[in-house]
mmCIF file of C-alpha atoms in Angstrom:
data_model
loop_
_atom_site.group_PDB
_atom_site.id
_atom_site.type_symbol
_atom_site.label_atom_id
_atom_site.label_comp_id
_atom_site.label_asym_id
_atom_site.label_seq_id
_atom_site.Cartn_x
_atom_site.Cartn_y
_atom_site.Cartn_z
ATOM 1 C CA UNK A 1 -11.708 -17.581 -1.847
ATOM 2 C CA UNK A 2 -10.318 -17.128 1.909
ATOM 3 C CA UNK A 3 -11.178 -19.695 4.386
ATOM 4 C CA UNK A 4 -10.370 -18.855 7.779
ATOM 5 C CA UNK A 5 -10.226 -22.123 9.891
ATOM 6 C CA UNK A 6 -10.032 -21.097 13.483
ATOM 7 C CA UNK A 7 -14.187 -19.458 13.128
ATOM 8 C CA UNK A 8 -14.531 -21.929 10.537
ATOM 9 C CA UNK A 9 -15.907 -18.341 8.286
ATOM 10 C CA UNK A 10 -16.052 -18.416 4.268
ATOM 11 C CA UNK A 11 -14.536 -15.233 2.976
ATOM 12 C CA UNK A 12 -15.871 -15.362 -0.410
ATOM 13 C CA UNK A 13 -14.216 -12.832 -2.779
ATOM 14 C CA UNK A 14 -15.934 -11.969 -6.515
ATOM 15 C CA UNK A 15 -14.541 -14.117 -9.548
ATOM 16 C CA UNK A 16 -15.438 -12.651 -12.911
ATOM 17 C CA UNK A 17 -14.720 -16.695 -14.704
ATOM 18 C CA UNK A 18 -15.290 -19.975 -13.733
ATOM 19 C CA UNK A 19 -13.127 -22.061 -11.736
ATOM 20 C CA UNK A 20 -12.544 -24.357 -15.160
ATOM 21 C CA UNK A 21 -11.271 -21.282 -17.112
ATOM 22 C CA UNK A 22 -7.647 -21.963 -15.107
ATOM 23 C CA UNK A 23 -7.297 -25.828 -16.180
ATOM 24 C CA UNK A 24 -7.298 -26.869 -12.860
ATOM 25 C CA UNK A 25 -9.973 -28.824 -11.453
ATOM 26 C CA UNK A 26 -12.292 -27.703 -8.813
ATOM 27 C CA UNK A 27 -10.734 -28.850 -5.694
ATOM 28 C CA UNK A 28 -13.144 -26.426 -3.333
ATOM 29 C CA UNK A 29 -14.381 -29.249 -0.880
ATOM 30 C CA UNK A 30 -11.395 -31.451 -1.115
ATOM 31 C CA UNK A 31 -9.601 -28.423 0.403
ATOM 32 C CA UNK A 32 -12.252 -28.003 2.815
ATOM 33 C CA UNK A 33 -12.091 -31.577 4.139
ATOM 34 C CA UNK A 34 -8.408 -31.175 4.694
ATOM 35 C CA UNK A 35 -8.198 -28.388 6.319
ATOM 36 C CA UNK A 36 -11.140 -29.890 9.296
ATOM 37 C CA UNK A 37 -9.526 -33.160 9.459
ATOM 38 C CA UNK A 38 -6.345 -31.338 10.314
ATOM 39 C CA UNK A 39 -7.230 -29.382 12.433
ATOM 40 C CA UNK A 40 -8.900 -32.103 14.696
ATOM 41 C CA UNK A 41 -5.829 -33.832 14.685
ATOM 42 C CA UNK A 42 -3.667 -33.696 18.312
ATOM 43 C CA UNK A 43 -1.236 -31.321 18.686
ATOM 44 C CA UNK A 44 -3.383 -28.702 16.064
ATOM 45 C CA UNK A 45 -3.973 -25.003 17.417
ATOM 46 C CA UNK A 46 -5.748 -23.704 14.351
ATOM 47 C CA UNK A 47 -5.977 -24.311 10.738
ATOM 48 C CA UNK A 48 -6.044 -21.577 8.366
ATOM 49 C CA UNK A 49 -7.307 -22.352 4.294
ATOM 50 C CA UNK A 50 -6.418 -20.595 1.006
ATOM 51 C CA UNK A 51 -8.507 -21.607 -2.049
ATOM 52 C CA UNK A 52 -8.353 -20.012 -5.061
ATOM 53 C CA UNK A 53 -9.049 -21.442 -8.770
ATOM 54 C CA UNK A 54 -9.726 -18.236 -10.659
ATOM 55 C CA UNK A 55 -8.463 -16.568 -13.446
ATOM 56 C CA UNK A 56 -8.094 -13.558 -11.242
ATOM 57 C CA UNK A 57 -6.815 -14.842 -8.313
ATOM 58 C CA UNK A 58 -5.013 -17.786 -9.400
ATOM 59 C CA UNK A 59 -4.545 -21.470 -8.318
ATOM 60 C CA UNK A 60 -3.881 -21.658 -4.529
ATOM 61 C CA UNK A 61 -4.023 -24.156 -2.054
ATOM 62 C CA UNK A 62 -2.323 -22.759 1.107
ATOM 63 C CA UNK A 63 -2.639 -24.146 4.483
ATOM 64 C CA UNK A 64 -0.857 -23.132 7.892
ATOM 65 C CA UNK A 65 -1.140 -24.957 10.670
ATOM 66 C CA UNK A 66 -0.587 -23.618 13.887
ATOM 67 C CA UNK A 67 1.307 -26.738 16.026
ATOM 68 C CA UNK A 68 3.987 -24.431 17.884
ATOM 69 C CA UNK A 69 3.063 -26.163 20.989
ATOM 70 C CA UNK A 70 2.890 -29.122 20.184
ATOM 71 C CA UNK A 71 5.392 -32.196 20.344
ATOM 72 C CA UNK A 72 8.010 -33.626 17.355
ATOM 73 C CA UNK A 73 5.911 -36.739 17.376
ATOM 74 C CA UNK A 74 2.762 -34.861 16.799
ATOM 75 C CA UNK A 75 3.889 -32.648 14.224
ATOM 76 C CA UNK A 76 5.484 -35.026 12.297
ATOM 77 C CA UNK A 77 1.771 -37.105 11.976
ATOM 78 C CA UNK A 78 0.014 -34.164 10.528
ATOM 79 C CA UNK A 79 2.970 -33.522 7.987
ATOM 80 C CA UNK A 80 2.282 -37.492 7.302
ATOM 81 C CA UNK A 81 -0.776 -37.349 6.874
ATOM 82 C CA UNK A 82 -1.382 -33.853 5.079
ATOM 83 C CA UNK A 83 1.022 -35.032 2.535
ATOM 84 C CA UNK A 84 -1.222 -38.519 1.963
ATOM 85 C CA UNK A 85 -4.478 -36.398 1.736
ATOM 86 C CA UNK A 86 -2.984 -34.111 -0.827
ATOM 87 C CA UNK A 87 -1.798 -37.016 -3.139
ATOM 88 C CA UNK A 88 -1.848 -35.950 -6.655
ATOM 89 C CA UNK A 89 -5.418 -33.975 -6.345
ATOM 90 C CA UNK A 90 -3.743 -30.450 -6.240
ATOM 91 C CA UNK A 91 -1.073 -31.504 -8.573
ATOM 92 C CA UNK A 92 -2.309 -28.330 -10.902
ATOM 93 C CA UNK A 93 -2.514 -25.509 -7.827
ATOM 94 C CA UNK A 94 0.512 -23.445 -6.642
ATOM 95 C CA UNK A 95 0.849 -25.363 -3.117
ATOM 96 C CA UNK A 96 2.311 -23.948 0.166
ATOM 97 C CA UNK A 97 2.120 -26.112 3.220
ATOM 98 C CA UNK A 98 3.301 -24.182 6.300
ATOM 99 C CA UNK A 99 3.469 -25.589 9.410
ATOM 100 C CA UNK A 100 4.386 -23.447 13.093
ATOM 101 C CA UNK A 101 6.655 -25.456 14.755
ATOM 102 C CA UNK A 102 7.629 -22.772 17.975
ATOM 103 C CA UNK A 103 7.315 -18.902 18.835
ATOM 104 C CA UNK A 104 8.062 -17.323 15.601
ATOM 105 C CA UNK A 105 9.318 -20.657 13.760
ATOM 106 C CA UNK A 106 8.125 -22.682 10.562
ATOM 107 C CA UNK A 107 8.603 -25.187 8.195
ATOM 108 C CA UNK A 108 7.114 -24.478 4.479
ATOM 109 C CA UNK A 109 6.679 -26.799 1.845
ATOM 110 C CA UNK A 110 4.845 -27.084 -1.524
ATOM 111 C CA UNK A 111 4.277 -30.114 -3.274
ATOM 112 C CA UNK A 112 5.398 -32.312 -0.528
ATOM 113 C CA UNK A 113 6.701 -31.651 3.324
ATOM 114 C CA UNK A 114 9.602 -33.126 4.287
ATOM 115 C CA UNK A 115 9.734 -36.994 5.595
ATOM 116 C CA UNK A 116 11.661 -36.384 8.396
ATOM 117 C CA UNK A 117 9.605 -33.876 9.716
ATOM 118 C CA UNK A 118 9.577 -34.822 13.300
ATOM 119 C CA UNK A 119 12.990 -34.481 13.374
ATOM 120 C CA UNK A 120 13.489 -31.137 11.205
ATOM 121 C CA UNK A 121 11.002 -29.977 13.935
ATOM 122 C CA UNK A 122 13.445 -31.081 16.994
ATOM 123 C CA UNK A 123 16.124 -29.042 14.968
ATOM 124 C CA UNK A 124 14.332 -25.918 14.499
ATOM 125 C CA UNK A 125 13.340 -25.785 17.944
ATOM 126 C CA UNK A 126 17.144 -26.055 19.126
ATOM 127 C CA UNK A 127 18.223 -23.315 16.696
ATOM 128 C CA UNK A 128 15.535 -21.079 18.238
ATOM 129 C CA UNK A 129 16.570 -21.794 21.787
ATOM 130 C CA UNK A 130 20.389 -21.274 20.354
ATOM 131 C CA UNK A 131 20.164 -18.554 18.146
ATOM 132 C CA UNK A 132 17.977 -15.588 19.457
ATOM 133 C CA UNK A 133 16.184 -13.830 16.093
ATOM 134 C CA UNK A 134 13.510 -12.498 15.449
ATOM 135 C CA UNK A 135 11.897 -15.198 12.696
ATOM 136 C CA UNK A 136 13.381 -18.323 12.050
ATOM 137 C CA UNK A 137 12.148 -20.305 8.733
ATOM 138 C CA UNK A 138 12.847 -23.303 7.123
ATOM 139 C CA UNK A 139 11.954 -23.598 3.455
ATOM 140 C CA UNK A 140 12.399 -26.684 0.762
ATOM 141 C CA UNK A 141 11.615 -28.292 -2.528
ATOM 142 C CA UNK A 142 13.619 -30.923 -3.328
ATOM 143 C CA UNK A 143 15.734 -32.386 -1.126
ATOM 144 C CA UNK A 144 18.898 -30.602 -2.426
ATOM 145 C CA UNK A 145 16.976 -27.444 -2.347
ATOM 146 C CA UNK A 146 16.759 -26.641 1.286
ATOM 147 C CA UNK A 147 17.110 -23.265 3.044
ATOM 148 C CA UNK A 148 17.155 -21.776 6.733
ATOM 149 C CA UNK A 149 16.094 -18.240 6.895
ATOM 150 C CA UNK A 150 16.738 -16.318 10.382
ATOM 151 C CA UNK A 151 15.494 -12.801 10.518
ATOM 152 C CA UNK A 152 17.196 -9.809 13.007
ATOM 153 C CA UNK A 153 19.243 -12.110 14.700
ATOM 154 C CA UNK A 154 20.625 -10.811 17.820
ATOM 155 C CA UNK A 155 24.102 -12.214 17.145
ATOM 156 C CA UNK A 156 24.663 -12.696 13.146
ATOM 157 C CA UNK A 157 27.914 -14.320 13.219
ATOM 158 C CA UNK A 158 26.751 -16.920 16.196
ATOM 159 C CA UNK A 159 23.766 -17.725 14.514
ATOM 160 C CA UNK A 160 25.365 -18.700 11.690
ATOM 161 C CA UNK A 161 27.380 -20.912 13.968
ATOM 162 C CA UNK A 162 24.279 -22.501 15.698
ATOM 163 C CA UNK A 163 22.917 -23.411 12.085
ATOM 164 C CA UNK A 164 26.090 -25.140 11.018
ATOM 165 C CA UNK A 165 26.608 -27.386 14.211
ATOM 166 C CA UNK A 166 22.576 -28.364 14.532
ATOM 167 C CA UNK A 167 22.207 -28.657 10.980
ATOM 168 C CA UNK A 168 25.189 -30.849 10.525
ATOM 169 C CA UNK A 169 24.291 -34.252 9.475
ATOM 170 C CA UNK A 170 21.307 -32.568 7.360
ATOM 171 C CA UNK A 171 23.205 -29.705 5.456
ATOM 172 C CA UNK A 172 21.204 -26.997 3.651
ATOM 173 C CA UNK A 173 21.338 -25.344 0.410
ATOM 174 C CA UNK A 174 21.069 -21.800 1.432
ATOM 175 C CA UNK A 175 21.482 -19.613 4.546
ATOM 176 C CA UNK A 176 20.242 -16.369 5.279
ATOM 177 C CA UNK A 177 20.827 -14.709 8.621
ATOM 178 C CA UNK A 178 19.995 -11.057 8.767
ATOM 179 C CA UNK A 179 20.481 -8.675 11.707
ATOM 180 C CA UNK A 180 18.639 -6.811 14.315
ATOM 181 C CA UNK A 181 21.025 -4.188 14.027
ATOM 182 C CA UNK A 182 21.734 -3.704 10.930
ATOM 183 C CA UNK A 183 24.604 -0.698 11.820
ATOM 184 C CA UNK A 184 26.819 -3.030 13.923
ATOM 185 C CA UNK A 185 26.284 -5.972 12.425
ATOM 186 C CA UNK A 186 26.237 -7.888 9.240
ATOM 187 C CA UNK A 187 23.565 -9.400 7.002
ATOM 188 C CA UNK A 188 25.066 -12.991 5.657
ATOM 189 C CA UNK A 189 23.850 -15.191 2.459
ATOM 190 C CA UNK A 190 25.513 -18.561 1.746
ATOM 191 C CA UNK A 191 24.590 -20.343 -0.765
ATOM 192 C CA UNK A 192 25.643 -24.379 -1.265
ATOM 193 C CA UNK A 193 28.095 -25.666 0.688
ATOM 194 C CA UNK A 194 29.679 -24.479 3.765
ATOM 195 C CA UNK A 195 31.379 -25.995 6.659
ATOM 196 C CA UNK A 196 32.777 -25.225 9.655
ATOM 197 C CA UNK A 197 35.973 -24.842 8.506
ATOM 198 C CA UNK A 198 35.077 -22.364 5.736
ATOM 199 C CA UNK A 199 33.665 -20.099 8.346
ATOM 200 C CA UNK A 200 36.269 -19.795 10.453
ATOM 201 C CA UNK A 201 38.678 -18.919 7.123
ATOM 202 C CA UNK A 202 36.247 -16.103 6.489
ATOM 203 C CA UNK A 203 35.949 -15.031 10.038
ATOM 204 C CA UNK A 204 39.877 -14.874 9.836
ATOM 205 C CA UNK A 205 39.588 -13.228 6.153
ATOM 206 C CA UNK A 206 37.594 -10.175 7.042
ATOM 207 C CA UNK A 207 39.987 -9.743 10.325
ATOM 208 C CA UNK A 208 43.316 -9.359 7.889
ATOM 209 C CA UNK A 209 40.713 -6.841 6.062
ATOM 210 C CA UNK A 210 40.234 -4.477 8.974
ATOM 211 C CA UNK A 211 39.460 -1.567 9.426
ATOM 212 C CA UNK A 212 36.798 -1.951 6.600
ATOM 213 C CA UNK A 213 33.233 -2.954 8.469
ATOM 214 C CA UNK A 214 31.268 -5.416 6.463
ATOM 215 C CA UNK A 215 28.132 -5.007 5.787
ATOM 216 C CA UNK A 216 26.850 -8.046 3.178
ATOM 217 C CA UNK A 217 28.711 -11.242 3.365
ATOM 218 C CA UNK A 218 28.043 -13.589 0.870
ATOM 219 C CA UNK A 219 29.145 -16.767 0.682
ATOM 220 C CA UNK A 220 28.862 -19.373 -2.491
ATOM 221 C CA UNK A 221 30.455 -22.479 -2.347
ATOM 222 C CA UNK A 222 32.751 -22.024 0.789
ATOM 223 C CA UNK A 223 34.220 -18.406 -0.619
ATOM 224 C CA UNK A 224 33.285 -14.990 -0.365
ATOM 225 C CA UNK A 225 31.242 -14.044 -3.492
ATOM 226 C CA UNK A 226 30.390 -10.444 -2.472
ATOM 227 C CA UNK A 227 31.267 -8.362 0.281
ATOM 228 C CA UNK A 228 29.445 -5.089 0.860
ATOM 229 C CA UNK A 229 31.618 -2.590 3.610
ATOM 230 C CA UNK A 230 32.441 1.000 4.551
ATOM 231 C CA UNK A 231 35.510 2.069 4.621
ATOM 232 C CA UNK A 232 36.603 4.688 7.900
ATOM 233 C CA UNK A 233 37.968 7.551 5.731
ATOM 234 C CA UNK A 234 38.200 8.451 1.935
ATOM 235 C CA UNK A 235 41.931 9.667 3.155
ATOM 236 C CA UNK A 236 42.690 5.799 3.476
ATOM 237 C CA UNK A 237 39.941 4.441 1.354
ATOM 238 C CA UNK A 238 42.585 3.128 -1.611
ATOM 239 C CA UNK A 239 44.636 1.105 0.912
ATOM 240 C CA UNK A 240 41.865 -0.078 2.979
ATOM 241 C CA UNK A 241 40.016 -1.940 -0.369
ATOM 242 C CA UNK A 242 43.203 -3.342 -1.624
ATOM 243 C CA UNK A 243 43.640 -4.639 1.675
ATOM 244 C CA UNK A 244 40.310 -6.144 1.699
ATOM 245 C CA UNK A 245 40.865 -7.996 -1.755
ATOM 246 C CA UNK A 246 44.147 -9.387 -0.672
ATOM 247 C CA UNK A 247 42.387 -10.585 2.445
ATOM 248 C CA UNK A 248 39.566 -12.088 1.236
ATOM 249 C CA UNK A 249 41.927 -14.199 -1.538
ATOM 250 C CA UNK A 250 39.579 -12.101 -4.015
ATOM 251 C CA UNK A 251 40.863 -12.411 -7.997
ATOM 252 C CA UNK A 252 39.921 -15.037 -10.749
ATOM 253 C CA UNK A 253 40.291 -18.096 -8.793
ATOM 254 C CA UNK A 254 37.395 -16.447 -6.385
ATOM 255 C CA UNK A 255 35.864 -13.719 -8.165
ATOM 256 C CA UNK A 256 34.221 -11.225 -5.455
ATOM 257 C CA UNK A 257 31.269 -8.258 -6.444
ATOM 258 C CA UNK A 258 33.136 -6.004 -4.090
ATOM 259 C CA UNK A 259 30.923 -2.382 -3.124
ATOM 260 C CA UNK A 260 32.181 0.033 -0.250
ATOM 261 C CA UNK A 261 30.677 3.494 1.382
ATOM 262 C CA UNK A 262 31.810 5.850 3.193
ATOM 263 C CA UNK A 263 29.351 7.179 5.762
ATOM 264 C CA UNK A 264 30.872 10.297 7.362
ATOM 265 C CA UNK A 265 28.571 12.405 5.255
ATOM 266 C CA UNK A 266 25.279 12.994 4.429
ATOM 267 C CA UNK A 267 23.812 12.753 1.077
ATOM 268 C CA UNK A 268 20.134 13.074 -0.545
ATOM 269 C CA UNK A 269 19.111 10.516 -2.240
ATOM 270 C CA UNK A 270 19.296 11.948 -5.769
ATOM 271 C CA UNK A 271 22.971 13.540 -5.126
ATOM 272 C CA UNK A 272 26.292 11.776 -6.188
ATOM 273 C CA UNK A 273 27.892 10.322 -2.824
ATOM 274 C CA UNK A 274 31.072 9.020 -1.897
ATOM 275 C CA UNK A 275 30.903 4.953 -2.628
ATOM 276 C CA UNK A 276 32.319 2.607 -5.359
ATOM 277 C CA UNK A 277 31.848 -0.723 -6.614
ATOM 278 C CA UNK A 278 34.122 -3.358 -8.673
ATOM 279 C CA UNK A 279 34.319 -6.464 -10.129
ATOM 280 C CA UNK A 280 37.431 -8.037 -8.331
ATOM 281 C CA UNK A 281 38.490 -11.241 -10.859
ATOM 282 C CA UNK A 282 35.742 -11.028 -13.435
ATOM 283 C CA UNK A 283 33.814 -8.384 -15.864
ATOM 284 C CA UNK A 284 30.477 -8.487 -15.204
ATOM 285 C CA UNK A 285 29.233 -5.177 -15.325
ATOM 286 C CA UNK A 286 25.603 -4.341 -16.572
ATOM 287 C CA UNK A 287 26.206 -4.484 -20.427
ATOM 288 C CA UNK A 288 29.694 -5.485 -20.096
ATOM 289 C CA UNK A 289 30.450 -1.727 -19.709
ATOM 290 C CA UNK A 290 32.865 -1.240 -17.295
ATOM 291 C CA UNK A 291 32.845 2.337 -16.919
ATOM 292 C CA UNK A 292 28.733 2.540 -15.669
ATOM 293 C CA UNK A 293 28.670 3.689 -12.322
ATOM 294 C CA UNK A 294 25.806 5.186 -9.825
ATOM 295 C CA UNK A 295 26.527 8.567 -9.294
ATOM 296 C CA UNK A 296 29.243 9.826 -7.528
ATOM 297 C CA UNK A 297 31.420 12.257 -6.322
ATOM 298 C CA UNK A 298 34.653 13.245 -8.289
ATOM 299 C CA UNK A 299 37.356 11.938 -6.104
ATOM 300 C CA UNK A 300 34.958 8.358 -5.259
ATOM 301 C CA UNK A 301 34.597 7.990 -9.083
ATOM 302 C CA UNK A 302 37.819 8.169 -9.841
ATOM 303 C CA UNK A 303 38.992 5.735 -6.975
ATOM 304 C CA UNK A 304 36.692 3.321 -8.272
ATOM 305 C CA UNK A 305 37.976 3.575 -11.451
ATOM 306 C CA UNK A 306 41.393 3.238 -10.511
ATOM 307 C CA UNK A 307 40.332 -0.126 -8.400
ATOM 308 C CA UNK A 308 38.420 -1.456 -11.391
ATOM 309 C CA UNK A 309 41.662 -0.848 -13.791
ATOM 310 C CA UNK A 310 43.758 -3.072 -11.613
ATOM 311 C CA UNK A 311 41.656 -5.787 -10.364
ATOM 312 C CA UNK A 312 38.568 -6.742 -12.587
ATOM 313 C CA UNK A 313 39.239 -8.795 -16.154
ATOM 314 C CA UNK A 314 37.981 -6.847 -19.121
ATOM 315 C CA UNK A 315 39.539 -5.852 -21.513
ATOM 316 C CA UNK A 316 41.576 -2.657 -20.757
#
């Protein structure tokens, strides 16, 4: 079942079983409740509802709450006191609290939101004023488990910027930052930590490895992890991925998925093209088989080859 809470309508879909068929209790006006006492809390736009107990449809109990004009103080009440209705009582359903902090901008939670929400909220609302993007979402479980996603940002690399210095004194566990041009500029994932200081390394990394043009950058624990790029020419192509490894400080000590294209032709998407991947520092192909590749054309092949022979670890 779909409630929609601005009309206040029941949406009321067909269930072939029983509510108790799922183990879950039936929750069906406990959800209701919530959803009208939030909503006639200050600072609440709308209130939209998600109940399902169904062997069909599941166990859901979704809420979003529309507060993107409203202030810290305010949002951080509801979050209070949506947390304190819950309790225990939908300990059973797949939970997904998601409150609409600004234009485009959320928090999302499940079993609980987070207890500094009225700050979290002040945060979010500077990273949207600093970092212009399309979608900007924060995410969390547990409280080591916390992740920033920004979607088409107009400015990639500065947006990753405006997320380290706001987020500062409440670090994250993952961040995404994708790009509104997705020719010019690159998608990044980081995952644990990352300061400062490690981004300006990179920044400086993929400068030594120029004239390659990234387009994937991620990041786990402070060090490139993999690094997606095109290279200018194939004429070049050997020099210009050695000179990315070497750049990047890519080998065992900081093992790198390393993938590169070159674009200056067209290809169908069932014909071999001119690309190559490589383990740089490891051996972790699909089956451990180092010689599986996508298909590709003779003289690509047999550079990625040659890269694999000299930089990945298997056993030669």
């Amino acid at each position: 079942m779909r409630f929609a809470g601005g009309a206040a309508t029941l949406l009321v879909a067909a269930m072939v079983a029983v509510s108790g068929c799922t183990g879950a209790p039936d929750r069906e006006d406990e959800a209701l409740d919530i959803r009208d006492r939030i909503s006639g809390m200050p600072g609440v736009s709308e209130a939209d509802l998600i109940y399902n107990n169904g062997i069909i449809e599941g166990t859901r109990f979704e809420l979003e709450i529309d507060m993107a004009r409203a202030s810290d103080q305010q949002i951080g009440a509801v979050a209070a006191q949506l947390d304190d209705m819950r309790g225990n009582d939908f300990a059973k359903f797949d939970q997904r609290m998601k409150i609409i902090v600004g234009e485009r901008t959320s928090v999302s939670g499940s079993a609980d939101l987070p207890a500094d929400m009225e700050q979290l909220t002040g945060l979010l609302r500077r990273l949207r004023a600093d970092a212009p993007a399309g979608e900007i979402m924060w995410s969390g479980g547990a409280p080591d488990a916390s992740r920033v996603q920004i979607l088409e940002a107009e400015d990639p690399d500065a947006a990753v910027d405006a997320v380290l210095r706001i987020f500062s004194e409440r670090p994250l566990n993952e961040i995404e930052v994708s790009a509104a041009d997705r020719v010019a500029d690159p998608h990044w994932m980081i995952v644990n930590r990352f300061t400062p200081a490690d981004k300006e390394r990179i920044e400086q990394q993929l400068a030594a490895a120029a004239p390659v043009d990234p387009g994937w950058i991620g990041v786990r624990d402070g060090w490139i992890n993999r690094l997606t790029f095109s290279v200018p020419t194939p004429a070049t192509a050997y020099d210009d991925v050695v000179r990315a490894i070497h750049a990047i400080d890519a080998g065992p000590a900081h093992p790198v998925s390393l993938t590169w294209a070159w674009h200056g032709a067209d290809y169908r998407y069932d014909e071999p093209r001119w690309a190559g991947s490589a383990m740089i520092g490891k051996c972790e192909y699909v089956n451990g088989d180092r010689t599986v590749s996508e298909p590709l054309v003779p003289d690509a092949l047999a550079l990625q080859q040659r890269i694999r022979d000299e930089f990945d670890t298997c056993l030669k």
